[in-house]
Coordinates of C-alpha atoms (C1' of nucleotides) in Angstrom, one line a residue:
Chain A
M1 CA -24.3 -17.1 27.2
P2 CA -22.3 -15.9 24.5
E3 CA -18.5 -17.4 24.7
I4 CA -16.1 -15.0 26.0
L5 CA -13.2 -14.4 24.3
N6 CA -9.8 -13.2 24.8
T7 CA -10.0 -12.1 28.9
S8 CA -9.2 -14.8 29.8
S9 CA -5.1 -15.4 29.4
G10 CA -5.2 -11.5 29.1
K11 CA -2.1 -12.0 26.4
P12 CA -3.1 -10.9 22.9
R13 CA -3.6 -14.1 20.2
V14 CA -3.4 -11.8 16.4
R15 CA -3.9 -12.6 12.6
F16 CA -2.9 -11.7 9.7
A17 CA -4.9 -13.4 7.0
P18 CA -3.5 -13.1 3.2
S19 CA -6.2 -14.4 0.7
P20 CA -3.3 -16.2 -1.6
T21 CA -4.7 -14.1 -5.4
G22 CA -1.7 -12.4 -6.5
F23 CA 2.0 -11.4 -4.6
L24 CA 2.5 -10.4 -1.1
H25 CA 1.7 -6.1 -1.2
V26 CA 3.3 -3.7 0.3
G27 CA -0.3 -2.4 2.1
S28 CA 0.3 -6.5 3.2
A29 CA 3.0 -6.0 4.1
R30 CA 2.2 -3.3 6.8
T31 CA -0.9 -4.6 8.0
F32 CA 1.0 -8.6 9.1
I33 CA 4.4 -5.9 11.0
F34 CA 1.5 -4.4 12.7
N35 CA -0.3 -7.3 13.4
W36 CA 3.8 -9.5 14.5
L37 CA 4.7 -5.7 16.5
Y38 CA 1.4 -5.8 18.3
A39 CA 1.5 -9.0 19.1
R40 CA 5.5 -9.5 20.7
R41 CA 4.6 -6.3 22.2
N42 CA 2.0 -8.0 24.3
H43 CA 3.7 -11.4 24.4
G44 CA 0.9 -12.5 22.4
T45 CA 0.2 -15.0 19.7
M46 CA 1.1 -14.9 15.6
I47 CA -1.6 -16.8 12.7
L48 CA -1.0 -17.4 10.1
R49 CA -4.1 -17.8 8.4
L50 CA -4.2 -18.5 4.6
D51 CA -7.9 -16.5 2.9
D52 CA -8.3 -19.1 0.9
T53 CA -11.8 -19.5 -0.3
D54 CA -12.3 -18.0 -3.5
V55 CA -11.3 -21.3 -5.6
E56 CA -11.5 -19.3 -8.7
R57 CA -8.4 -16.4 -8.0
N58 CA -6.5 -18.6 -5.6
T59 CA -3.7 -20.0 -7.0
D60 CA 0.0 -22.1 -5.8
A61 CA 2.3 -19.3 -7.5
S62 CA 0.4 -16.5 -5.3
V63 CA 0.6 -18.6 -1.8
N64 CA 4.6 -19.3 -3.0
S65 CA 5.4 -15.5 -3.1
I66 CA 3.5 -13.9 -0.4
F67 CA 5.7 -16.7 1.2
E68 CA 8.4 -15.7 0.2
G69 CA 7.5 -12.4 1.3
L70 CA 7.2 -13.5 4.5
K71 CA 10.2 -15.3 4.4
W72 CA 12.2 -11.9 3.5
L73 CA 10.5 -9.8 5.8
G74 CA 12.5 -12.8 8.7
L75 CA 9.2 -11.5 10.9
G76 CA 7.8 -15.3 11.7
W77 CA 4.7 -16.7 12.9
D78 CA 3.3 -19.1 15.6
E79 CA 0.9 -20.5 14.1
Y80 CA -0.5 -21.6 10.7
Y81 CA -3.7 -22.3 9.1
R82 CA -5.2 -22.5 6.1
Q83 CA -9.7 -21.7 5.4
S84 CA -10.3 -24.4 2.5
D85 CA -8.9 -27.1 5.3
R86 CA -12.1 -25.5 7.6
L87 CA -14.6 -25.4 5.8
D88 CA -17.3 -27.8 8.1
L89 CA -16.0 -25.1 10.6
H90 CA -17.6 -22.0 8.5
R91 CA -20.9 -24.6 6.8
K92 CA -21.6 -25.3 10.7
T93 CA -21.3 -22.3 11.9
A94 CA -23.7 -20.6 8.8
W95 CA -26.6 -23.5 9.7
S96 CA -26.1 -22.4 13.1
I97 CA -26.7 -19.4 12.2
F98 CA -30.3 -21.0 9.9
E99 CA -31.5 -22.6 12.8
K100 CA -31.7 -19.8 15.3
G101 CA -34.0 -17.3 13.0
L102 CA -30.5 -16.0 11.7
A103 CA -30.0 -16.6 8.3
Y104 CA -33.4 -17.4 5.1
R105 CA -32.1 -19.5 2.0
D106 CA -31.7 -16.9 -1.5
F107 CA -32.9 -19.5 -4.2
T108 CA -32.8 -16.2 -6.9
P109 CA -30.2 -17.3 -9.5
A110 CA -26.1 -15.8 -8.3
R111 CA -26.3 -11.7 -10.4
T112 CA -23.8 -12.0 -13.0
G113 CA -21.1 -9.6 -14.1
D114 CA -21.4 -6.5 -13.8
A115 CA -24.8 -5.0 -13.8
E116 CA -26.8 -2.0 -11.9
K117 CA -24.1 -2.0 -9.4
S118 CA -21.1 1.1 -9.4
G119 CA -23.8 3.2 -11.1
A120 CA -26.2 1.4 -8.3
Q121 CA -29.5 4.1 -8.6
G122 CA -30.2 3.1 -4.9
T123 CA -28.7 0.2 -2.6
W124 CA -29.3 -3.1 -2.8
L125 CA -30.4 -4.8 0.8
F126 CA -32.4 -8.3 -0.5
N127 CA -33.5 -9.7 -2.9
P128 CA -37.6 -9.3 -2.7
G129 CA -40.2 -12.5 -1.3
M130 CA -37.0 -14.4 0.0
R131 CA -36.7 -12.7 3.2
D132 CA -40.3 -13.5 4.6
L133 CA -39.8 -17.2 2.9
P134 CA -42.6 -20.3 4.5
R135 CA -39.8 -22.4 6.8
E136 CA -41.3 -25.0 4.5
E137 CA -41.2 -24.0 1.4
S138 CA -37.8 -22.9 1.6
E139 CA -37.0 -26.4 3.1
R140 CA -38.7 -27.5 0.3
R141 CA -37.5 -26.2 -2.3
A142 CA -33.9 -26.9 -1.5
A143 CA -34.9 -30.9 -0.1
S144 CA -35.4 -30.3 -4.7
G145 CA -32.2 -30.0 -5.4
E146 CA -33.7 -26.1 -6.1
Q147 CA -29.2 -24.2 -5.6
F148 CA -29.2 -21.5 -2.8
A149 CA -27.1 -18.4 -1.6
L150 CA -28.1 -18.7 2.8
R151 CA -27.1 -14.5 3.6
F152 CA -28.3 -13.3 6.5
R153 CA -31.9 -11.7 8.1
V154 CA -29.5 -8.2 9.4
P155 CA -32.5 -7.0 11.6
R156 CA -33.5 -3.6 9.1
D157 CA -36.6 -2.4 11.6
A158 CA -36.7 1.3 13.0
G159 CA -34.2 2.1 15.9
E160 CA -31.7 -1.9 15.1
V161 CA -27.8 0.0 14.9
V162 CA -24.8 -2.4 15.0
R163 CA -22.3 -0.7 17.1
F164 CA -18.4 -1.4 18.3
T165 CA -15.9 0.7 19.2
D166 CA -12.6 0.0 16.9
A167 CA -9.2 0.8 18.1
V168 CA -8.3 3.4 15.8
Y169 CA -11.3 5.1 14.3
G170 CA -13.5 4.8 17.5
E171 CA -17.2 5.0 18.1
Q172 CA -19.1 3.5 15.1
M173 CA -21.8 2.7 14.4
K174 CA -24.6 2.0 11.6
A175 CA -28.0 1.2 11.0
G176 CA -29.5 -1.9 10.4
A177 CA -31.2 -0.5 7.6
D178 CA -27.8 0.1 5.6
I179 CA -26.9 -3.6 5.8
E180 CA -27.4 -5.8 2.9
D181 CA -28.5 -9.4 4.0
F182 CA -25.0 -10.7 3.0
A183 CA -24.2 -13.9 2.2
L184 CA -23.2 -16.7 4.2
L185 CA -22.9 -19.7 2.1
R186 CA -22.8 -18.9 -2.0
S187 CA -25.3 -21.2 -4.0
D188 CA -22.0 -23.9 -4.2
G189 CA -21.6 -24.1 -0.2
M190 CA -18.7 -22.7 -0.3
P191 CA -18.0 -20.0 2.4
T192 CA -18.5 -16.2 2.1
Y193 CA -15.3 -14.0 2.9
H194 CA -17.1 -12.6 5.6
L195 CA -18.9 -16.6 7.3
A196 CA -15.3 -17.7 7.0
S197 CA -13.5 -14.7 8.3
C198 CA -15.5 -14.9 11.6
A199 CA -15.7 -18.3 11.7
D200 CA -12.5 -18.7 12.3
D201 CA -11.6 -15.6 13.9
A202 CA -13.4 -17.1 16.8
D203 CA -12.7 -20.3 16.7
L204 CA -8.9 -19.1 16.4
K205 CA -10.0 -17.1 19.8
I206 CA -8.2 -14.2 17.5
S207 CA -7.9 -11.1 20.5
H208 CA -7.9 -8.6 17.9
I209 CA -7.8 -7.6 14.4
I210 CA -5.9 -6.1 12.4
R211 CA -6.7 -5.4 9.4
G212 CA -7.2 -2.5 6.5
Q213 CA -9.0 0.4 6.5
D214 CA -11.6 -1.1 3.3
H215 CA -12.4 -3.5 6.6
L216 CA -14.0 -0.7 9.3
T217 CA -17.5 -1.1 6.9
N218 CA -16.9 -4.5 6.6
T219 CA -17.2 -5.1 10.4
F220 CA -20.7 -4.8 10.8
K221 CA -21.9 -7.1 9.1
H222 CA -19.0 -9.3 11.0
V223 CA -19.9 -8.1 14.3
L224 CA -23.7 -9.1 13.5
I225 CA -21.9 -13.0 13.4
F226 CA -19.8 -13.0 15.7
E227 CA -23.0 -12.5 17.5
A228 CA -25.2 -14.3 15.3
A229 CA -23.0 -17.1 16.5
G230 CA -22.6 -16.7 19.9
Y231 CA -19.4 -15.2 20.3
T232 CA -18.4 -11.6 21.8
P233 CA -17.0 -9.9 18.6
P234 CA -13.1 -9.3 19.1
Q235 CA -11.3 -6.0 19.6
F236 CA -10.9 -4.1 16.4
A237 CA -8.2 -1.7 15.4
H238 CA -8.5 -0.8 11.6
L239 CA -5.7 0.7 9.6
P240 CA -5.5 3.8 7.6
L241 CA -5.0 2.6 3.8
L242 CA -1.9 3.3 1.6
V243 CA -2.0 4.6 -1.3
A244 CA 0.2 6.0 -4.3
P245 CA 0.8 9.8 -5.2
D246 CA -2.6 10.2 -7.3
G247 CA -4.7 8.6 -4.2
T248 CA -5.9 5.5 -6.2
K249 CA -5.1 2.4 -3.9
L250 CA -2.0 0.9 -5.3
S251 CA -2.5 -1.6 -7.5
K252 CA -0.1 -4.7 -9.6
R253 CA -2.3 -3.1 -12.5
R254 CA -2.1 0.8 -12.3
H255 CA 0.8 1.3 -10.3
G256 CA 3.2 -2.3 -11.4
P257 CA 6.2 -4.2 -9.0
V258 CA 6.2 -0.7 -6.9
V259 CA 3.6 -2.9 -4.7
S260 CA 5.1 -6.3 -4.1
V261 CA 7.5 -6.3 -1.4
T262 CA 10.3 -8.9 -3.5
T263 CA 10.7 -5.3 -5.5
Y264 CA 12.4 -3.8 -2.1
R265 CA 13.7 -7.5 -2.3
D266 CA 15.1 -7.8 -5.3
A267 CA 16.1 -3.6 -5.3
G268 CA 18.9 -5.0 -2.7
F269 CA 16.5 -3.2 0.6
L270 CA 16.9 -4.4 3.9
P271 CA 14.4 -6.7 5.2
E272 CA 14.5 -4.3 8.5
A273 CA 15.0 -0.8 6.2
F274 CA 11.5 -2.1 4.5
I275 CA 9.8 -3.0 7.9
N276 CA 11.0 0.2 9.5
F277 CA 10.1 2.0 6.7
L278 CA 6.1 0.4 6.4
C279 CA 5.7 1.0 10.2
L280 CA 6.5 4.7 9.3
L281 CA 3.1 4.3 7.0
G282 CA 0.6 5.4 9.2
W283 CA 1.8 4.7 13.1
S284 CA 4.3 7.4 14.5
P285 CA 6.1 6.4 17.3
K286 CA 5.2 9.5 19.8
D287 CA 9.0 11.3 20.2
D288 CA 10.5 12.3 16.8
R289 CA 12.8 9.2 16.1
T290 CA 12.7 8.4 12.0
K291 CA 14.7 5.2 12.3
M292 CA 14.2 2.3 14.6
S293 CA 15.6 -0.9 15.6
L294 CA 12.9 -4.5 14.7
S295 CA 13.6 -4.2 18.6
E296 CA 12.9 -0.9 19.4
L297 CA 10.0 -1.1 16.8
T298 CA 8.7 -3.7 19.2
E299 CA 8.7 -2.0 21.8
M300 CA 7.5 2.1 20.5
F301 CA 4.7 -0.5 19.0
S302 CA 0.8 0.8 20.4
L303 CA -2.4 0.8 18.3
E304 CA -3.0 4.5 19.7
G305 CA -0.6 5.6 17.7
I306 CA -1.8 5.2 13.9
N307 CA -3.3 7.2 12.4
R308 CA -6.5 7.1 10.7
A309 CA -5.8 9.2 7.1
N310 CA -4.9 6.9 4.6
A311 CA -0.9 7.6 3.7
V312 CA 0.9 7.8 0.0
V313 CA 3.5 6.0 -0.7
N314 CA 5.3 8.5 -2.4
F315 CA 6.9 6.8 -5.8
K316 CA 7.8 8.9 -9.5
E317 CA 5.1 7.3 -11.4
P318 CA 7.2 7.0 -14.1
A319 CA 10.6 6.0 -12.8
S320 CA 13.2 6.5 -14.3
S321 CA 16.1 5.7 -11.8
P322 CA 15.6 2.3 -10.8
E323 CA 16.1 5.0 -7.1
E324 CA 12.9 6.9 -7.9
T325 CA 10.9 3.3 -8.3
F326 CA 10.6 3.5 -4.7
D327 CA 9.8 6.8 -1.9
P328 CA 12.7 8.0 -1.2
K329 CA 12.4 8.2 2.3
A330 CA 12.8 4.4 2.4
V331 CA 16.2 4.5 -0.1
W332 CA 17.2 6.9 3.3
L333 CA 16.5 5.5 5.5
N334 CA 17.9 2.5 3.9
A335 CA 21.1 3.8 3.4
E336 CA 21.3 4.7 6.9
H337 CA 20.2 0.8 8.1
I338 CA 23.2 -0.2 5.9
R339 CA 25.8 2.8 7.3
G340 CA 24.2 0.5 11.0
L341 CA 25.0 -2.4 9.5
A342 CA 29.3 -3.5 12.2
I343 CA 31.5 -3.6 8.6
E344 CA 31.4 -7.6 9.3
D345 CA 27.2 -8.5 8.9
L346 CA 27.1 -6.2 5.4
S347 CA 30.3 -8.0 4.2
Q348 CA 27.3 -11.5 5.1
R349 CA 24.2 -9.6 3.0
L350 CA 26.8 -7.8 0.1
L351 CA 28.7 -11.3 -0.9
P352 CA 26.1 -13.3 -2.0
I353 CA 25.0 -10.6 -4.5
V354 CA 28.7 -9.5 -5.2
Q355 CA 29.2 -13.1 -5.8
E356 CA 26.5 -14.0 -8.7
Q357 CA 28.2 -11.5 -10.8
Y358 CA 31.8 -11.9 -9.6
P359 CA 32.0 -15.8 -8.8
N360 CA 35.6 -15.4 -7.4
V361 CA 35.0 -12.6 -5.0
T362 CA 35.5 -14.6 -1.1
A363 CA 33.3 -13.4 2.3
E364 CA 37.8 -12.0 3.6
R365 CA 37.8 -10.0 -0.1
M366 CA 34.4 -7.8 0.6
I367 CA 35.4 -8.0 4.7
E368 CA 37.5 -5.7 3.2
I369 CA 36.0 -3.8 0.7
T370 CA 32.7 -3.5 2.0
P371 CA 34.0 -0.4 5.0
L372 CA 35.2 2.0 1.6
I373 CA 31.8 1.0 0.3
R374 CA 29.4 0.9 3.5
E375 CA 29.1 5.3 3.2
R376 CA 28.3 4.9 -1.0
I377 CA 25.3 3.0 -1.2
K378 CA 21.8 3.1 -1.4
F379 CA 20.9 -0.5 -2.1
L380 CA 23.2 -3.3 -1.3
R381 CA 23.0 -4.0 -5.3
D382 CA 25.2 -1.0 -5.6
A383 CA 27.7 -3.0 -4.1
L384 CA 27.7 -4.4 -8.0
T385 CA 29.1 -0.6 -9.2
A386 CA 29.8 1.3 -5.7
A387 CA 33.2 -2.0 -5.7
D388 CA 33.4 -3.0 -9.3
F389 CA 36.8 -1.6 -9.7
F390 CA 38.2 -4.3 -6.9
F391 CA 36.6 -7.3 -8.4
V392 CA 37.7 -7.1 -11.8
D393 CA 40.0 -7.7 -13.0
E394 CA 40.8 -5.6 -15.8
L395 CA 39.3 -1.8 -15.7
P396 CA 36.1 -1.2 -18.3
P397 CA 37.7 1.4 -20.9
Y398 CA 37.5 4.8 -19.8
D399 CA 37.3 7.8 -21.5
P400 CA 41.4 9.2 -21.4
A401 CA 41.0 12.2 -21.0
E402 CA 39.1 11.5 -17.3
L403 CA 43.1 11.4 -15.6
I404 CA 43.8 14.8 -16.7
P405 CA 43.5 16.4 -13.4
Q406 CA 41.9 19.8 -12.4
K407 CA 43.5 23.4 -13.6
G408 CA 46.2 20.3 -15.6
D409 CA 46.6 18.8 -19.0
A410 CA 47.8 15.4 -20.0
S411 CA 51.2 16.2 -19.6
M412 CA 50.5 16.7 -16.0
A413 CA 49.0 13.5 -16.4
K414 CA 51.7 11.8 -17.7
R415 CA 54.1 13.2 -14.9
V416 CA 52.1 12.6 -12.2
L417 CA 51.4 9.0 -13.2
E418 CA 54.5 8.5 -14.0
K419 CA 56.0 10.3 -10.7
A420 CA 53.6 7.3 -9.1
Q421 CA 54.7 4.5 -10.4
I422 CA 58.0 5.1 -8.5
V423 CA 57.1 6.1 -5.6
L424 CA 54.1 4.2 -5.3
G425 CA 56.6 0.8 -6.4
N426 CA 58.9 2.0 -3.0
V427 CA 56.5 1.9 -0.3
E428 CA 54.1 -0.1 2.1
F429 CA 50.8 -0.4 1.0
K430 CA 48.9 0.6 4.4
H431 CA 46.6 3.5 4.2
D432 CA 49.2 6.6 5.6
P433 CA 52.6 5.5 4.4
L434 CA 50.2 5.9 1.2
D435 CA 48.9 9.6 2.6
H436 CA 52.7 10.6 3.1
A437 CA 54.1 9.2 -0.4
L438 CA 52.1 10.7 -2.9
R439 CA 51.3 14.3 -0.4
A440 CA 55.1 14.6 -0.9
A441 CA 55.2 13.4 -4.3
A442 CA 52.4 15.8 -5.1
Q443 CA 55.1 18.6 -3.1
E444 CA 58.1 17.8 -5.7
L445 CA 56.0 18.1 -8.7
G446 CA 54.1 21.7 -7.4
V447 CA 51.4 19.8 -7.8
K448 CA 48.5 20.8 -5.6
A449 CA 47.6 17.4 -3.2
G450 CA 44.0 17.3 -4.8
Q451 CA 46.0 16.9 -9.1
M452 CA 48.5 14.4 -7.8
F453 CA 45.0 12.2 -5.7
Q454 CA 42.6 11.9 -9.9
P455 CA 44.8 10.7 -11.8
I456 CA 45.2 7.7 -9.6
R457 CA 41.8 7.3 -8.9
V458 CA 41.1 6.9 -12.1
A459 CA 43.4 5.3 -13.4
V460 CA 42.3 2.4 -10.8
C461 CA 39.4 3.1 -10.4
G462 CA 38.3 3.3 -13.9
R463 CA 36.8 7.4 -12.6
K464 CA 36.2 9.8 -10.5
N465 CA 34.1 9.1 -8.3
A466 CA 34.6 7.1 -5.8
P467 CA 36.0 6.1 -1.7
G468 CA 39.2 7.1 -0.7
L469 CA 42.5 6.9 -2.1
F470 CA 44.7 5.0 0.7
E471 CA 42.0 2.8 1.4
T472 CA 41.6 2.0 -1.5
L473 CA 45.0 1.1 -2.9
E474 CA 45.6 -0.9 0.6
V475 CA 42.8 -3.4 -0.8
L476 CA 43.6 -3.2 -4.4
G477 CA 47.7 -4.0 -3.4
K478 CA 50.7 -3.0 -4.8
E479 CA 50.9 -5.0 -7.7
T480 CA 47.3 -4.7 -9.3
T481 CA 47.9 -0.9 -8.6
L482 CA 51.5 -0.6 -10.3
K483 CA 49.6 -3.2 -13.3
R484 CA 47.1 -0.2 -13.6
I485 CA 49.2 3.1 -13.9
T486 CA 50.6 1.5 -16.2
R487 CA 48.0 0.9 -18.4
A488 CA 46.7 5.2 -17.7
I489 CA 50.2 6.3 -19.6
Q490 CA 50.1 4.6 -21.8
K491 CA 46.3 6.1 -22.9
T492 CA 48.8 9.5 -21.9
R493 CA 50.3 9.2 -25.3
Chain B
rG1 C1' -27.2 7.0 -5.7
rG2 C1' -26.6 5.6 -0.4
rC3 C1' -24.0 4.3 4.0
rG4 C1' -19.2 4.5 6.7
rC5 C1' -13.8 6.8 7.6
rU6 C1' -11.0 11.5 6.4
rA7 C1' -9.1 16.3 5.2
rU8 C1' -1.0 20.2 9.7
rC9 C1' 5.1 22.0 4.6
rG10 C1' 5.7 18.8 -1.7
rU11 C1' 5.6 13.6 1.2
rC12 C1' 6.0 10.5 6.0
rU13 C1' 3.5 12.8 10.3
rA14 C1' 3.6 16.5 15.4
rG15 C1' 0.8 18.9 18.4
rG16 C1' -3.1 20.7 19.9
rG17 C1' -8.5 27.1 22.8
rG18 C1' -4.4 31.3 23.3
rU19 C1' 3.2 28.0 20.2
rU20 C1' 8.6 31.6 16.3
rA21 C1' 2.3 25.6 14.8
rG22 C1' 7.8 20.9 15.3
rG23 C1' 10.6 16.6 14.0
rA24 C1' 12.3 13.4 9.2
rC25 C1' 12.4 12.8 3.4
rG26 C1' 12.9 15.2 0.3
rG27 C1' 14.3 20.8 -1.9
rA28 C1' 17.7 24.9 -1.9
rA29 C1' 22.2 27.3 0.4
rG30 C1' 27.2 26.7 3.0
rA31 C1' 31.8 24.1 5.1
rU32 C1' 34.6 20.0 5.8
rU33 C1' 37.0 16.9 2.6
rC34 C1' 41.7 14.1 -2.6
rU35 C1' 36.6 13.5 -6.1
rC36 C1' 32.3 11.1 -4.5
rA37 C1' 29.6 10.2 -0.1
rA38 C1' 29.0 10.7 4.8
rU39 C1' 28.7 13.7 7.9
rC40 C1' 28.1 19.3 10.3
rU41 C1' 25.5 24.9 9.4
rU42 C1' 21.2 27.2 7.5
rC43 C1' 16.8 28.4 4.5
rA44 C1' 12.4 27.3 1.3
rA45 C1' 7.8 25.2 3.2
rA46 C1' 1.6 23.3 6.4
rC47 C1' -3.0 23.6 10.2
rC48 C1' -9.0 22.1 2.8
rC49 C1' -13.4 26.7 2.8
rG50 C1' -17.5 28.7 5.7
rG51 C1' -20.1 29.1 9.0
rG52 C1' -21.1 28.4 14.6
rU53 C1' -18.9 27.9 20.4
rU54 C1' -15.3 31.0 23.0
rC55 C1' -11.8 36.8 25.3
rG56 C1' -10.0 34.1 22.0
rA57 C1' -9.4 29.1 16.8
rU58 C1' -5.5 24.8 13.4
rU59 C1' -7.7 22.5 17.5
rC60 C1' -14.3 22.1 19.2
rC61 C1' -19.7 21.4 16.5
rC62 C1' -21.6 22.3 12.2
rG63 C1' -22.5 23.3 7.0
rG64 C1' -19.2 22.4 1.8
rU65 C1' -15.7 21.4 -0.4
rA66 C1' -12.6 16.8 -2.4
rG67 C1' -10.1 12.7 -1.5
rC68 C1' -11.0 7.2 0.7
rG69 C1' -13.1 3.0 1.3
rC70 C1' -17.9 -0.4 1.3
rU71 C1' -21.8 -1.2 -1.2
rA72 C1' -21.0 -9.0 -4.9
rC73 C1' -23.5 -16.8 -4.0
rC74 C1' -14.2 -10.9 -4.1
rA75 C1' -11.3 -10.9 -0.5

RNA sequence: GGCGCUAUCGUCUAGGGGUUAGGACGGAAGAUUCUCAAUCUUCAAACCCGGGUUCGAUUCCCGGUAGCGCUACCA
């Protein structure tokens, strides 16, 4: 009598089950996000499960990196498990399958190395002799201490097919004759991924398995395990893979840190922008929205919107600037989200980054500066370069030639600065008065407004490209402004 | 090799038997402005190929091609 999963409450239970064998990959992050969105959208439960049955390859560093990445995303989860704590359940499940005659001991030594792996001619299905080993002989050899793996006895008679319906890819079927007798238990007694994953999914009453498409063909094996263990398989939804511009799947070895979530964090991405970007890879709302908040995404998310083709993360392979490290759309979305933030909020996020380099900057100061750079930064870290002149006492050296205005010369720069020194000494440092005073001064000197503003801008900012002049001066204050203009006048000599 | 999946502008995608094939990023041009941004306007840019079904296919079917995945006592 198969136990019925997922129907009793109607509330979905989903899980994200990473293997701690490396940092949190952007593809994994997307899988986590889709699961989370699905759970929240349908008032279900989000489960985090560490699939750490491969003791050889698991590391604590990886576990930490995964938590670090997930913490930054800030989405959270409702239940947490580690497969290594649940080995008894896995073994019990495996042996229950064995007892039903649906699995058998294979005493063949493990295939070593990569022999006949990728270039294999023909498909390996099972080791000769083992599948039909008489029960008594099997028991005897096991009792004598001989090592064995436990394999699933895949039904491979003509006409045997395994089927399931994928929420994304539709009806799937495969002949049993094309499925190899996969292992359930290794010869050291440890469960394999397939077994552990299914045993846990059943035990945790997972209703929907939302995961990467690399598992689509594994799902036939999983259906076999669920049914052999007496459970109704959950609903499956496979996600198209994220690939590099060259079409190969994202890997640390080939593509470096671009595939790590923490790289986005450290570059100054907003987690909500990163999430927004990832959602648009392989999923779309049916309207034309692109910039979406977490709550909008939660509201809009559905399995039906998931696409079937792999999605390219469009970064430049040899990146010549930090910006090129990322997909242009991710960068744009980040800037969009930054622009959409309230000044106080943005300022708070900028402050720790700024303080790392300029410890004297206060929260009050940052609030004044933030509106001037909000439209000018693409990454949080850009505040460091966009507003540097607010943070330093003394401007770093700049080329005095920069002080020379368009269609002007050194003497014009000097006249403008000297005039500015006088005018600014007698004006209130507020936007409008500064505006009026400096425009009037330009008129008196017979120069264009732009010719008046540029030398002042360079004198106070140390460069030509900067925020609006009046608001800059207002925030900078009279004292610093006059000091920097004096320095600039010295430079014109 | 076997099995499975996929194929719309450079990229992410919408659409769907009859459309000027829509949007976004990026690119180009222009407007605005004290520079840079931001903003606005405009432009260029796509249905993998071949058969079939049909009055009509980019859309449905078949084949090809290409890409990806699985083919481990990894996950």
